[in-house]
Coordinates of C-alpha atoms in Angstrom, one line a residue:
X1 CA 111.8 -29.9 -81.5
X2 CA 108.5 -28.0 -81.0
X3 CA 106.5 -28.8 -77.9
X4 CA 102.9 -28.1 -76.9
X5 CA 102.2 -28.5 -73.1
X6 CA 98.5 -28.7 -72.2
X7 CA 97.1 -28.4 -68.7
X8 CA 93.6 -27.8 -67.3
X9 CA 95.0 -26.2 -64.1
X10 CA 98.2 -24.5 -63.2
X11 CA 97.5 -24.4 -59.5
X12 CA 99.3 -26.7 -57.2
X13 CA 101.6 -29.6 -58.1
X14 CA 101.1 -29.4 -61.8
X15 CA 102.1 -25.8 -61.9
X16 CA 105.2 -26.4 -59.7
X17 CA 106.2 -29.2 -62.1
X18 CA 105.8 -27.1 -65.1
X19 CA 107.7 -24.2 -63.4
X20 CA 110.7 -26.6 -63.1
X21 CA 110.5 -28.2 -66.6
X22 CA 109.5 -25.4 -69.0
X23 CA 112.4 -23.0 -68.3
X24 CA 114.9 -25.9 -68.8
X25 CA 113.2 -26.9 -72.1
X26 CA 113.2 -23.3 -73.2
X27 CA 116.9 -23.2 -72.7
X28 CA 117.4 -26.5 -74.5
X29 CA 115.0 -26.1 -77.5
X30 CA 114.6 -22.3 -77.6
X31 CA 111.6 -20.4 -76.1
X32 CA 109.9 -20.0 -79.5
X33 CA 109.6 -23.8 -79.7
X34 CA 107.8 -24.2 -76.4
X35 CA 104.0 -23.5 -76.0
X36 CA 101.8 -23.8 -73.0
X37 CA 98.0 -24.0 -73.2
X38 CA 96.5 -23.2 -69.8
X39 CA 93.4 -21.5 -68.2
X40 CA 93.3 -17.7 -68.6
X41 CA 92.0 -17.5 -65.0
X42 CA 95.2 -19.1 -63.7
X43 CA 97.7 -16.8 -65.4
X44 CA 98.4 -15.0 -62.1
X45 CA 99.6 -18.3 -60.7
X46 CA 102.3 -18.6 -63.3
X47 CA 105.7 -18.5 -61.7
X48 CA 108.0 -15.6 -62.7
X49 CA 110.6 -17.9 -64.2
X50 CA 108.0 -19.3 -66.6
X51 CA 107.0 -15.8 -67.7
X52 CA 110.7 -14.8 -68.0
X53 CA 111.5 -17.9 -70.1
X54 CA 109.5 -16.2 -73.0
X55 CA 107.7 -19.3 -74.1
X56 CA 104.4 -19.0 -75.9
X57 CA 101.5 -18.8 -73.5
X58 CA 98.1 -19.8 -75.0
X59 CA 94.9 -19.7 -72.9
X60 CA 91.3 -20.9 -72.7
X61 CA 88.5 -19.7 -70.4
X62 CA 87.8 -21.7 -67.3
X63 CA 85.0 -20.3 -65.2
X64 CA 84.3 -23.7 -63.7
X65 CA 85.8 -27.2 -64.1
X66 CA 83.0 -28.3 -66.5
X67 CA 83.1 -25.1 -68.5
X68 CA 86.9 -25.3 -68.6
X69 CA 86.8 -28.8 -70.1
X70 CA 84.5 -27.7 -72.9
X71 CA 86.5 -24.5 -73.5
X72 CA 89.8 -26.4 -73.5
X73 CA 88.4 -28.9 -76.1
X74 CA 87.3 -26.0 -78.4
X75 CA 90.6 -24.2 -78.2
X76 CA 92.7 -27.4 -78.5
X77 CA 90.8 -28.6 -81.5
X78 CA 91.2 -25.3 -83.2
X79 CA 95.0 -25.1 -82.9
X80 CA 97.2 -26.0 -85.8
X81 CA 98.7 -29.0 -83.8
X82 CA 100.5 -30.3 -86.9
X83 CA 103.3 -27.8 -86.2
X84 CA 104.2 -29.5 -83.0
X85 CA 106.5 -32.5 -82.7
X86 CA 105.2 -33.6 -79.3
X87 CA 102.0 -32.8 -77.4
X88 CA 102.6 -33.2 -73.6
X89 CA 99.3 -33.2 -71.6
X90 CA 99.2 -32.8 -67.8
X91 CA 96.5 -34.1 -65.4
X92 CA 93.1 -35.6 -65.9
X93 CA 91.2 -33.1 -68.0
X94 CA 94.0 -32.2 -70.4
X95 CA 94.7 -35.9 -70.7
X96 CA 91.2 -36.7 -71.7
X97 CA 90.9 -33.9 -74.3
X98 CA 94.3 -34.5 -75.9
X99 CA 93.7 -38.2 -76.3
X100 CA 90.1 -38.1 -77.5
X101 CA 90.6 -35.4 -80.2
X102 CA 92.2 -36.9 -83.3
X103 CA 96.0 -37.0 -83.0
X104 CA 98.3 -34.8 -85.0
X105 CA 101.5 -35.5 -83.1
X106 CA 102.8 -38.1 -80.6
X107 CA 101.0 -37.7 -77.2
X108 CA 102.8 -37.8 -73.9
X109 CA 100.4 -37.9 -70.9
X110 CA 101.4 -37.2 -67.3
X111 CA 98.5 -37.8 -64.9
X112 CA 100.2 -36.1 -61.9
X113 CA 98.2 -38.4 -59.6
X114 CA 95.8 -41.0 -61.1
X115 CA 92.1 -40.1 -60.8
X116 CA 91.4 -43.6 -59.5
X117 CA 93.9 -43.1 -56.6
X118 CA 91.3 -40.8 -54.8
X119 CA 89.0 -42.0 -52.0
X120 CA 86.1 -43.1 -54.2
X121 CA 83.6 -45.9 -54.2
X122 CA 84.9 -49.3 -55.5
X123 CA 82.5 -49.3 -58.5
X124 CA 83.4 -45.8 -59.5
X125 CA 87.1 -46.6 -59.2
X126 CA 86.8 -49.6 -61.5
X127 CA 84.9 -47.5 -64.1
X128 CA 87.7 -44.8 -63.9
X129 CA 90.4 -47.5 -64.2
X130 CA 88.5 -48.8 -67.3
X131 CA 88.4 -45.4 -68.8
X132 CA 92.1 -44.9 -68.2
X133 CA 92.9 -48.2 -69.8
X134 CA 91.0 -47.3 -72.9
X135 CA 92.5 -43.8 -73.1
X136 CA 96.0 -45.3 -72.6
X137 CA 95.8 -46.7 -76.1
X138 CA 95.6 -43.1 -77.4
X139 CA 98.8 -42.0 -75.7
X140 CA 102.3 -42.8 -77.1
X141 CA 103.9 -42.6 -73.6
X142 CA 102.5 -42.1 -70.1
X143 CA 104.9 -40.4 -67.8
X144 CA 104.5 -41.3 -64.1
X145 CA 106.0 -39.0 -61.3
X146 CA 106.5 -41.7 -58.7
X147 CA 107.0 -45.5 -58.3
X148 CA 103.6 -45.4 -56.6
X149 CA 101.9 -44.1 -59.7
X150 CA 103.6 -46.9 -61.7
X151 CA 102.3 -49.6 -59.3
X152 CA 98.8 -48.2 -59.6
X153 CA 99.0 -48.2 -63.4
X154 CA 100.1 -51.8 -63.6
X155 CA 97.5 -52.9 -61.1
X156 CA 94.8 -51.1 -63.3
X157 CA 96.0 -53.1 -66.3
X158 CA 97.5 -50.2 -68.2
X159 CA 100.0 -51.3 -70.9
X160 CA 103.4 -51.5 -69.3
X161 CA 105.1 -50.7 -72.6
X162 CA 103.7 -47.2 -72.6
X163 CA 104.8 -46.4 -69.0
X164 CA 107.9 -44.4 -68.1
X165 CA 108.5 -43.4 -64.5
X166 CA 110.3 -40.0 -64.1
X167 CA 110.4 -39.1 -60.5
X168 CA 109.7 -35.4 -59.9
X169 CA 112.6 -33.0 -59.5
X170 CA 113.2 -29.4 -58.5
X171 CA 116.1 -26.9 -58.7
X172 CA 118.4 -26.5 -55.7
X173 CA 117.6 -23.7 -53.3
X174 CA 119.3 -20.4 -53.9
X175 CA 122.1 -19.3 -51.6
X176 CA 120.2 -16.1 -50.7
X177 CA 117.3 -17.9 -49.1
X178 CA 116.4 -16.1 -45.8
X179 CA 114.0 -17.8 -43.3
X180 CA 110.7 -16.0 -42.6
X181 CA 110.3 -14.4 -39.1
X182 CA 108.9 -17.0 -36.7
X183 CA 109.8 -16.4 -33.1
X184 CA 108.2 -19.1 -30.9
X185 CA 109.6 -21.5 -28.3
X186 CA 107.2 -24.2 -29.3
X187 CA 107.6 -26.6 -32.2
X188 CA 107.0 -24.7 -35.5
X189 CA 104.9 -26.7 -37.9
X190 CA 104.0 -25.7 -41.4
X191 CA 101.2 -27.0 -43.7
X192 CA 101.2 -26.0 -47.4
X193 CA 98.3 -27.0 -49.7
X194 CA 94.7 -26.6 -50.7
X195 CA 91.9 -26.9 -48.2
X196 CA 90.3 -30.0 -49.5
X197 CA 89.8 -33.7 -48.4
X198 CA 92.8 -34.9 -50.3
X199 CA 95.3 -32.7 -48.4
X200 CA 93.9 -33.8 -44.9
X201 CA 94.0 -30.4 -43.2
X202 CA 91.0 -31.4 -41.2
X203 CA 92.9 -34.3 -39.7
X204 CA 95.8 -32.0 -38.8
X205 CA 93.7 -29.4 -37.2
X206 CA 91.9 -31.9 -35.0
X207 CA 95.2 -33.5 -34.0
X208 CA 96.9 -30.2 -33.1
X209 CA 93.9 -28.6 -31.3
X210 CA 95.0 -29.7 -27.8
X211 CA 98.7 -29.3 -28.4
X212 CA 99.0 -25.5 -27.9
X213 CA 101.5 -26.1 -25.1
X214 CA 104.1 -27.7 -27.4
X215 CA 103.4 -26.7 -31.0
X216 CA 102.3 -23.8 -33.3
X217 CA 101.0 -24.3 -36.8
X218 CA 101.1 -22.0 -39.8
X219 CA 98.9 -22.8 -42.8
X220 CA 99.8 -21.7 -46.3
X221 CA 97.0 -22.1 -48.8
X222 CA 93.2 -21.7 -49.2
X223 CA 90.2 -23.4 -50.7
X224 CA 90.6 -23.7 -54.4
X225 CA 87.1 -22.2 -55.0
X226 CA 85.3 -21.0 -51.8
X227 CA 86.8 -18.6 -49.2
X228 CA 87.2 -21.4 -46.7
X229 CA 88.5 -21.1 -43.2
X230 CA 89.0 -17.7 -41.5
X231 CA 91.2 -16.7 -38.6
X232 CA 88.1 -16.8 -36.3
X233 CA 87.7 -20.6 -36.9
X234 CA 91.1 -21.4 -35.5
X235 CA 92.7 -21.6 -32.0
X236 CA 95.4 -19.1 -31.1
X237 CA 98.3 -21.4 -31.9
X238 CA 97.2 -21.8 -35.5
X239 CA 97.3 -19.1 -38.2
X240 CA 96.4 -19.0 -41.9
X241 CA 98.8 -17.1 -44.2
X242 CA 96.8 -17.7 -47.5
X243 CA 98.4 -18.4 -50.8
X244 CA 102.0 -17.2 -51.0
X245 CA 104.5 -17.0 -53.8
X246 CA 106.8 -20.0 -54.1
X247 CA 109.7 -17.8 -52.8
X248 CA 107.7 -16.9 -49.7
X249 CA 106.6 -20.5 -49.1
X250 CA 110.3 -21.5 -49.2
X251 CA 111.0 -18.8 -46.6
X252 CA 108.3 -20.2 -44.3
X253 CA 109.7 -23.7 -44.8
X254 CA 113.2 -22.5 -43.9
X255 CA 111.8 -21.1 -40.7
X256 CA 109.8 -24.1 -39.7
X257 CA 111.0 -27.1 -37.6
X258 CA 108.8 -29.5 -39.6
X259 CA 106.7 -29.5 -42.7
X260 CA 103.5 -31.6 -42.1
X261 CA 101.7 -33.3 -45.0
X262 CA 98.6 -35.1 -43.8
X263 CA 97.3 -36.1 -47.2
X264 CA 94.8 -38.9 -47.6
X265 CA 96.3 -39.8 -51.0
X266 CA 99.1 -38.3 -53.1
X267 CA 100.6 -39.2 -56.4
X268 CA 104.0 -37.7 -55.4
X269 CA 104.0 -34.9 -52.8
X270 CA 106.2 -32.2 -54.3
X271 CA 105.9 -30.0 -51.2
X272 CA 107.8 -32.7 -49.3
X273 CA 111.0 -32.5 -51.4
X274 CA 110.7 -28.7 -51.5
X275 CA 111.1 -28.8 -47.7
X276 CA 113.9 -31.5 -47.9
X277 CA 115.8 -29.2 -50.3
X278 CA 115.9 -26.6 -47.6
X279 CA 117.0 -29.0 -44.8
X280 CA 113.5 -28.9 -43.1
X281 CA 112.3 -32.2 -41.7
X282 CA 109.1 -33.7 -43.1
X283 CA 106.2 -35.5 -41.3
X284 CA 103.8 -37.0 -43.8
X285 CA 101.1 -39.6 -44.3
X286 CA 102.6 -42.9 -45.2
X287 CA 100.6 -43.1 -48.4
X288 CA 101.3 -43.0 -52.2
X289 CA 104.2 -41.0 -53.4
X290 CA 104.8 -39.6 -49.9
X291 CA 105.6 -43.1 -48.7
X292 CA 108.1 -43.5 -51.6
X293 CA 109.8 -40.2 -50.6
X294 CA 110.1 -41.0 -46.8
X295 CA 111.1 -44.6 -47.5
X296 CA 109.9 -46.1 -44.3
X297 CA 111.2 -43.2 -42.1
X298 CA 114.7 -42.9 -43.5
X299 CA 114.1 -39.4 -44.7
X300 CA 111.3 -38.1 -42.5
X301 CA 108.5 -39.1 -40.2
X302 CA 105.7 -41.3 -41.7
X303 CA 102.3 -41.3 -40.0
X304 CA 99.3 -43.6 -40.8
X305 CA 96.9 -41.6 -43.1
X306 CA 93.6 -40.3 -41.9
X307 CA 94.4 -41.2 -38.2
X308 CA 94.0 -38.2 -35.9
X309 CA 95.3 -40.0 -32.8
X310 CA 98.4 -41.2 -34.7
X311 CA 99.1 -37.7 -35.9
X312 CA 98.6 -36.3 -32.4
X313 CA 100.9 -38.9 -30.9
X314 CA 103.5 -38.4 -33.6
X315 CA 103.7 -34.7 -32.9
X316 CA 103.8 -35.2 -29.1
X317 CA 106.6 -37.7 -29.5
X318 CA 108.9 -35.5 -31.6
X319 CA 112.5 -35.3 -30.3
X320 CA 114.6 -32.3 -31.4
X321 CA 117.7 -34.5 -32.1
X322 CA 115.7 -36.9 -34.2
X323 CA 114.1 -34.0 -36.1
X324 CA 117.6 -32.7 -36.9
X325 CA 118.9 -36.2 -37.9
X326 CA 116.1 -36.8 -40.4
X327 CA 116.3 -33.2 -41.7
X328 CA 119.9 -33.8 -42.6
X329 CA 119.2 -37.2 -44.2
X330 CA 116.3 -35.7 -46.2
X331 CA 118.4 -32.9 -47.5
X332 CA 121.2 -35.3 -48.6
X333 CA 118.5 -37.5 -50.3
X334 CA 117.2 -34.5 -52.2
X335 CA 120.6 -33.7 -53.7
X336 CA 121.2 -37.3 -54.7
X337 CA 117.8 -38.0 -56.2
X338 CA 115.5 -35.1 -56.9
X339 CA 117.2 -32.8 -59.4
X340 CA 115.2 -30.9 -62.0
X341 CA 118.0 -31.3 -64.5
X342 CA 117.7 -35.1 -64.2
X343 CA 113.9 -34.9 -64.7
X344 CA 114.3 -32.8 -67.8
X345 CA 117.0 -35.1 -69.3
X346 CA 114.8 -38.2 -68.8
X347 CA 111.8 -36.4 -70.3
X348 CA 113.9 -35.4 -73.4
X349 CA 114.9 -39.1 -73.8
X350 CA 111.1 -40.0 -74.1
X351 CA 110.7 -37.3 -76.8
X352 CA 113.7 -38.8 -78.7
X353 CA 112.1 -42.2 -78.4
X354 CA 109.1 -40.9 -80.2
X355 CA 111.0 -38.7 -82.7
X356 CA 114.3 -40.5 -83.1
X357 CA 115.4 -38.3 -86.1
X358 CA 115.2 -35.1 -84.0
X359 CA 117.9 -36.0 -81.3
X360 CA 116.7 -33.1 -79.1
X361 CA 118.1 -30.2 -81.2
X362 CA 116.1 -27.0 -81.6

C-alpha cells in the first residue's frame, strides 16, 4: 500500500493529527511507502517522530495562502500520482486541489474542521456548503474527526455514503513526563493555540483581566502570520510563552490546574484530549467537537462560547475538588476512547474498502 498525504499547512491541529498517524502508518506499510506533500516553509514545525519515521517528505513553496494554493496545485499536478494506491488530503486547500485535478487514485479527504463551520455570513456559508457538496462527488471517502463534523456534513447535504467518522486519537503520555516549573498559589490556567478569532483568546483575556487575585494565565502560541501580542500588552498575571515543542507544551499542561479552550468554533479540539491524557482538567467552549469531548460536563467544564461574563463566572466558581474530579474522569475517558492506534486501524479499514485486494500489507 503506497500512500500520499497532502496538506496545505502543518501548523496546528492538522500537524498534530499527522504526527500521530504517519509514524503508525510507516510502521504498518513501511516508510518507503508513505509520502507527505507539505509547505517547505513549515518543515521546522514537523515533529521529531515524523522526521524519524523516515517517510518521504515532498514540499511546495508557500509564501502566502494564495501563493501556496497555486504552488501546491503545480507540484501536485506534476507528481506521478499513479504510483500511489491512496491519496489522503487534509484540510480545505489540499482538499480543493486534490479533488479538482484529475484523479489517478482513490481520494480520501479529511476537512479537519469544515470551512462552513466558521463564523461567516449566511450567504457565504451557503455558497461554501454548495462548493463542498459539489467537491464531495470527487472524493471516494470523507473522513470526519468528530460527530459534530458529521452532523454538519449531513446538514449541508453531503452524501452520507461517502462519510466515515473517525474520532481523533493520540498516543498515551510517556512515563517520563515532568511538569514545567510553575510556582503560584493562584489557579494556574493554560491557553494553547493561535491568536486568531477562532481560538477566542480575546474572550479569555477580557474575562481574566480582573481575576488577578485568584488566577494566573500562561499562553502558548502566537499569531500565525503577524508578531501579535507582546508582554507589554498584558497584565502581570498573564504571560506569553510563544510557540513551544509538543513535549514542552505537554510539560506546561502537566503543571497547569486547568487547560482553557475558549474557541468560537472547533471541528474537534485536539488540545483538549492532550490535556485529558495528562490528567489536567479542561474548561472549554460548549461548541462543535469540544462539546462532543466534554459531553455536557462529564469530562470537563463547558462554557457558552463567545460570552466573556460566562467565562469570568466559570473561572471564579471553580472548586478544587471539582477540578480534581473532572480531571480524573477526563483522563479515564481519554484512555477508553482517544487512542492513536484505534484511529490508525479505522483509517486502514477505509483504505481497504477502497482497495479490497490490498488488505493493508506493504
